[in-house]
XYZ file of C-alpha atoms in Angstrom:
164
model
C 9.416 10.647 -20.327
C 9.848 14.238 -17.500
C 11.846 17.671 -16.821
C 14.726 17.246 -14.503
C 14.040 20.041 -12.855
C 16.739 20.110 -10.605
C 20.013 18.110 -9.919
C 18.669 15.556 -7.534
C 16.531 14.687 -9.964
C 19.232 13.993 -12.897
C 20.831 11.563 -10.337
C 18.189 9.674 -9.150
C 16.956 8.699 -12.730
C 21.085 8.144 -13.583
C 21.573 5.756 -11.105
C 18.322 3.798 -12.184
C 19.089 3.625 -15.358
C 23.415 2.529 -14.461
C 21.289 -0.791 -12.618
C 18.770 -1.441 -15.426
C 22.499 -2.095 -17.854
C 23.757 -3.971 -15.123
C 20.751 -5.719 -14.477
C 20.357 -6.182 -18.378
C 17.490 -4.062 -19.110
C 16.541 -1.914 -21.766
C 16.166 2.196 -20.374
C 14.576 4.020 -22.713
C 14.658 7.800 -21.344
C 13.866 11.080 -23.008
C 15.052 13.728 -20.030
C 13.626 17.354 -20.064
C 16.268 19.638 -19.354
C 16.063 24.180 -19.286
C 19.146 25.384 -21.339
C 19.250 28.072 -18.346
C 19.573 24.502 -16.079
C 22.040 22.641 -18.224
C 24.384 25.778 -18.614
C 23.750 26.289 -14.875
C 25.284 22.819 -14.550
C 27.797 23.085 -16.942
C 28.851 25.957 -14.368
C 29.262 23.431 -11.700
C 31.190 21.227 -13.559
C 28.629 19.261 -14.231
C 27.994 17.695 -17.426
C 24.258 16.630 -18.306
C 24.571 13.691 -20.872
C 21.850 12.449 -23.092
C 19.476 15.380 -21.724
C 17.270 16.331 -24.456
C 15.525 19.752 -24.616
C 11.899 20.143 -25.856
C 9.432 17.616 -25.197
C 7.847 14.961 -26.455
C 4.509 15.492 -28.923
C 1.318 13.234 -27.452
C 1.701 10.855 -29.887
C 5.871 10.039 -29.366
C 4.549 9.762 -25.089
C 1.706 6.870 -26.702
C 4.635 5.272 -28.190
C 7.997 5.149 -25.594
C 4.532 3.892 -23.180
C 2.695 1.288 -26.229
C 6.712 -0.479 -25.939
C 7.090 -0.186 -22.776
C 6.832 -3.077 -19.842
C 7.113 -0.711 -16.799
C 7.109 3.117 -15.852
C 9.994 4.551 -13.581
C 8.051 7.545 -11.376
C 10.345 9.933 -9.640
C 8.111 12.595 -8.043
C 9.880 15.618 -7.301
C 10.887 16.104 -3.709
C 8.392 19.141 -3.197
C 5.205 16.897 -4.471
C 2.210 15.993 -2.832
C -0.214 13.769 -3.586
C 0.352 11.855 -7.021
C 2.009 12.426 -9.985
C 0.442 12.328 -13.412
C 2.676 9.436 -14.432
C 1.285 7.483 -11.933
C -2.304 7.151 -13.597
C -0.502 7.085 -17.179
C 1.056 4.003 -16.206
C -1.211 2.574 -14.682
C -3.858 3.773 -17.141
C -1.677 2.390 -19.549
C -1.480 -0.684 -18.058
C 2.018 -1.331 -17.195
C 3.492 -2.224 -14.796
C 4.917 1.169 -12.323
C 7.958 2.214 -10.709
C 7.751 4.643 -7.673
C 9.213 6.207 -4.697
C 5.872 7.729 -4.118
C 4.947 5.522 -1.051
C 1.633 6.641 -0.528
C 0.612 4.664 -3.532
C 0.133 1.095 -1.240
C -2.901 2.905 0.129
C -4.975 3.403 -2.649
C -7.622 1.434 -4.032
C -5.441 1.260 -7.956
C -2.565 -0.562 -5.594
C -1.701 -3.877 -6.848
C 1.800 -5.379 -5.673
C 1.920 -7.231 -9.088
C 1.787 -4.263 -11.480
C 3.271 -1.225 -8.398
C 6.486 -1.266 -7.140
C 8.086 1.112 -4.762
C 11.442 1.843 -4.531
C 13.706 4.038 -1.889
C 15.640 6.386 -3.979
C 18.069 8.799 -2.346
C 20.646 9.747 0.542
C 21.938 6.635 0.066
C 19.241 4.594 0.536
C 18.629 3.123 -3.183
C 17.064 0.474 -3.897
C 15.503 -1.339 -6.984
C 13.134 -3.253 -7.943
C 13.030 -7.197 -8.222
C 13.996 -9.330 -11.078
C 10.848 -10.749 -10.351
C 8.768 -7.807 -10.436
C 9.889 -7.359 -13.135
C 9.198 -10.648 -15.183
C 5.883 -11.351 -13.755
C 2.798 -10.759 -14.895
C 0.952 -7.259 -14.170
C -2.190 -7.379 -12.587
C -4.206 -4.545 -12.601
C -6.921 -3.136 -10.145
C -10.317 -2.390 -11.494
C -10.025 0.335 -9.908
C -8.117 2.376 -12.665
C -11.255 3.011 -14.407
C -12.450 5.402 -11.970
C -9.457 7.284 -12.593
C -9.880 7.193 -16.445
C -10.633 10.800 -18.161
C -13.463 8.860 -19.724
C -14.842 8.733 -15.753
C -13.892 12.363 -14.829
C -15.790 13.641 -17.802
C -18.176 11.341 -17.228
C -19.165 11.967 -13.814
C -17.975 16.571 -14.656
C -21.398 15.256 -16.370
C -23.186 13.581 -15.034
C -23.845 10.299 -17.338
C -23.472 7.403 -15.863
C -20.977 4.680 -17.461
C -21.319 1.348 -17.690
C -18.381 -0.930 -18.762
C -15.006 -0.287 -20.813
C -16.564 1.178 -23.871
C -13.937 2.551 -25.837
Protein backbone atom coordinates (compact mmCIF):
# COMPACT_ATOMS: atom_id res chain seq x y z
CA UNK A 1 0.00 0.00 0.00
CA UNK A 2 1.78 3.11 -1.15
CA UNK A 3 2.49 5.75 -3.73
CA UNK A 4 5.02 5.50 -6.54
CA UNK A 5 6.19 9.09 -6.69
CA UNK A 6 9.17 8.26 -8.87
CA UNK A 7 10.36 5.53 -11.21
CA UNK A 8 13.01 4.30 -8.79
CA UNK A 9 10.41 3.44 -6.18
CA UNK A 10 8.23 1.68 -8.76
CA UNK A 11 11.21 -0.39 -9.95
CA UNK A 12 12.25 -1.28 -6.37
CA UNK A 13 8.81 -2.62 -5.63
CA UNK A 14 8.66 -4.48 -8.95
CA UNK A 15 11.98 -6.18 -8.17
CA UNK A 16 10.78 -7.13 -4.68
CA UNK A 17 7.52 -8.47 -6.10
CA UNK A 18 9.42 -10.51 -8.69
CA UNK A 19 11.64 -12.01 -5.95
CA UNK A 20 8.60 -12.84 -3.80
CA UNK A 21 6.85 -14.65 -6.64
CA UNK A 22 10.04 -16.58 -7.56
CA UNK A 23 10.28 -17.57 -3.88
CA UNK A 24 6.74 -18.89 -3.81
CA UNK A 25 5.45 -16.08 -1.59
CA UNK A 26 2.10 -14.40 -1.98
CA UNK A 27 2.65 -10.69 -2.53
CA UNK A 28 -0.21 -8.20 -2.56
CA UNK A 29 0.21 -4.56 -3.42
CA UNK A 30 -1.82 -1.46 -4.01
CA UNK A 31 0.49 1.03 -5.69
CA UNK A 32 -0.99 4.42 -6.50
CA UNK A 33 0.40 6.71 -9.20
CA UNK A 34 -0.87 10.05 -10.35
CA UNK A 35 -2.29 10.17 -13.87
CA UNK A 36 0.35 12.80 -14.71
CA UNK A 37 3.19 10.49 -13.61
CA UNK A 38 1.63 7.58 -15.49
CA UNK A 39 1.37 9.56 -18.74
CA UNK A 40 4.88 10.99 -18.30
CA UNK A 41 6.32 7.47 -17.93
CA UNK A 42 4.22 6.26 -20.87
CA UNK A 43 5.63 9.08 -23.03
CA UNK A 44 9.11 7.78 -22.10
CA UNK A 45 8.17 4.28 -23.25
CA UNK A 46 7.63 2.85 -19.75
CA UNK A 47 4.40 1.01 -19.12
CA UNK A 48 3.59 0.90 -15.41
CA UNK A 49 1.87 -2.38 -14.67
CA UNK A 50 -0.54 -3.12 -11.84
CA UNK A 51 -0.83 0.45 -10.63
CA UNK A 52 -3.90 2.27 -9.36
CA UNK A 53 -5.10 5.83 -9.61
CA UNK A 54 -6.97 5.98 -6.30
CA UNK A 55 -5.94 5.40 -2.72
CA UNK A 56 -7.56 2.81 -0.52
CA UNK A 57 -10.06 3.67 2.17
CA UNK A 58 -8.71 3.24 5.72
CA UNK A 59 -10.89 0.14 6.20
CA UNK A 60 -9.32 -1.46 3.12
CA UNK A 61 -5.82 -0.74 4.43
CA UNK A 62 -6.71 -2.34 7.77
CA UNK A 63 -7.99 -5.44 5.93
CA UNK A 64 -4.76 -5.74 3.95
CA UNK A 65 -2.62 -5.33 7.06
CA UNK A 66 -4.79 -7.86 8.88
CA UNK A 67 -4.11 -10.53 6.27
CA UNK A 68 -0.38 -9.78 5.91
CA UNK A 69 2.41 -11.52 7.76
CA UNK A 70 4.95 -8.87 6.76
CA UNK A 71 4.82 -5.33 5.41
CA UNK A 72 7.41 -3.92 2.98
CA UNK A 73 8.55 -0.33 3.51
CA UNK A 74 10.56 1.39 0.77
CA UNK A 75 11.00 4.99 1.95
CA UNK A 76 11.34 7.79 -0.59
CA UNK A 77 14.88 8.91 -1.37
CA UNK A 78 14.24 12.30 0.20
CA UNK A 79 12.83 11.01 3.49
CA UNK A 80 14.70 11.19 6.73
CA UNK A 81 13.46 9.47 9.82
CA UNK A 82 10.82 6.79 9.75
CA UNK A 83 7.76 6.42 7.59
CA UNK A 84 4.29 5.94 9.01
CA UNK A 85 4.49 2.47 7.46
CA UNK A 86 7.12 1.57 10.07
CA UNK A 87 4.76 2.32 12.93
CA UNK A 88 1.67 0.98 11.16
CA UNK A 89 3.34 -2.37 10.51
CA UNK A 90 4.80 -2.82 13.97
CA UNK A 91 1.72 -1.38 15.66
CA UNK A 92 -0.36 -3.97 13.77
CA UNK A 93 2.09 -6.61 15.04
CA UNK A 94 3.27 -7.47 11.55
CA UNK A 95 6.85 -8.06 10.54
CA UNK A 96 8.52 -5.10 8.86
CA UNK A 97 10.85 -5.34 5.87
CA UNK A 98 12.51 -1.97 5.29
CA UNK A 99 15.44 -0.28 3.58
CA UNK A 100 15.82 2.17 6.48
CA UNK A 101 18.98 1.03 8.27
CA UNK A 102 18.44 3.45 11.18
CA UNK A 103 15.68 1.20 12.53
CA UNK A 104 18.24 -1.11 14.18
CA UNK A 105 19.17 1.67 16.63
CA UNK A 106 15.62 2.15 17.94
CA UNK A 107 14.02 0.72 21.06
CA UNK A 108 11.19 -0.83 19.04
CA UNK A 109 13.61 -2.89 16.91
CA UNK A 110 13.92 -6.64 17.30
CA UNK A 111 15.63 -8.83 14.68
CA UNK A 112 12.68 -11.24 14.85
CA UNK A 113 10.21 -8.57 13.72
CA UNK A 114 12.27 -6.18 11.56
CA UNK A 115 14.45 -7.04 8.57
CA UNK A 116 16.63 -4.42 6.89
CA UNK A 117 17.31 -4.95 3.20
CA UNK A 118 19.47 -3.11 0.70
CA UNK A 119 17.56 -2.04 -2.35
CA UNK A 120 18.73 -0.11 -5.39
CA UNK A 121 21.92 0.69 -7.28
CA UNK A 122 22.47 -2.98 -8.04
CA UNK A 123 22.73 -3.90 -4.36
CA UNK A 124 19.37 -5.57 -3.97
CA UNK A 125 18.94 -7.92 -1.06
CA UNK A 126 15.87 -9.72 0.17
CA UNK A 127 14.80 -11.17 3.50
CA UNK A 128 15.99 -14.62 4.42
CA UNK A 129 13.22 -17.19 4.30
CA UNK A 130 13.99 -17.99 7.93
CA UNK A 131 12.96 -14.42 8.86
CA UNK A 132 9.68 -14.76 7.01
CA UNK A 133 8.92 -18.21 8.44
CA UNK A 134 9.87 -17.55 12.06
CA UNK A 135 7.59 -16.30 14.81
CA UNK A 136 7.86 -12.55 15.33
CA UNK A 137 8.92 -11.11 18.67
CA UNK A 138 7.85 -7.50 19.14
CA UNK A 139 9.41 -5.00 21.49
CA UNK A 140 7.20 -3.75 24.31
CA UNK A 141 8.42 -0.27 23.28
CA UNK A 142 5.93 -0.37 20.38
CA UNK A 143 3.17 0.81 22.74
CA UNK A 144 5.02 4.09 23.38
CA UNK A 145 4.59 4.96 19.69
CA UNK A 146 0.86 4.22 19.56
CA UNK A 147 -1.78 6.83 18.89
CA UNK A 148 -3.21 6.08 22.32
CA UNK A 149 0.12 6.87 23.99
CA UNK A 150 0.54 10.04 21.93
CA UNK A 151 -2.93 11.33 22.84
CA UNK A 152 -2.36 10.44 26.49
CA UNK A 153 0.92 12.36 26.51
CA UNK A 154 -0.70 15.30 24.75
CA UNK A 155 -3.55 15.40 27.25
CA UNK A 156 -1.30 14.74 30.24
CA UNK A 157 -3.05 11.49 31.04
CA UNK A 158 -1.34 8.51 32.62
CA UNK A 159 -1.82 5.23 30.79
CA UNK A 160 -1.27 1.79 32.26
CA UNK A 161 -1.61 -1.64 30.72
CA UNK A 162 -2.40 -2.32 27.10
CA UNK A 163 -6.09 -1.41 27.27
CA UNK A 164 -8.14 -1.29 24.12
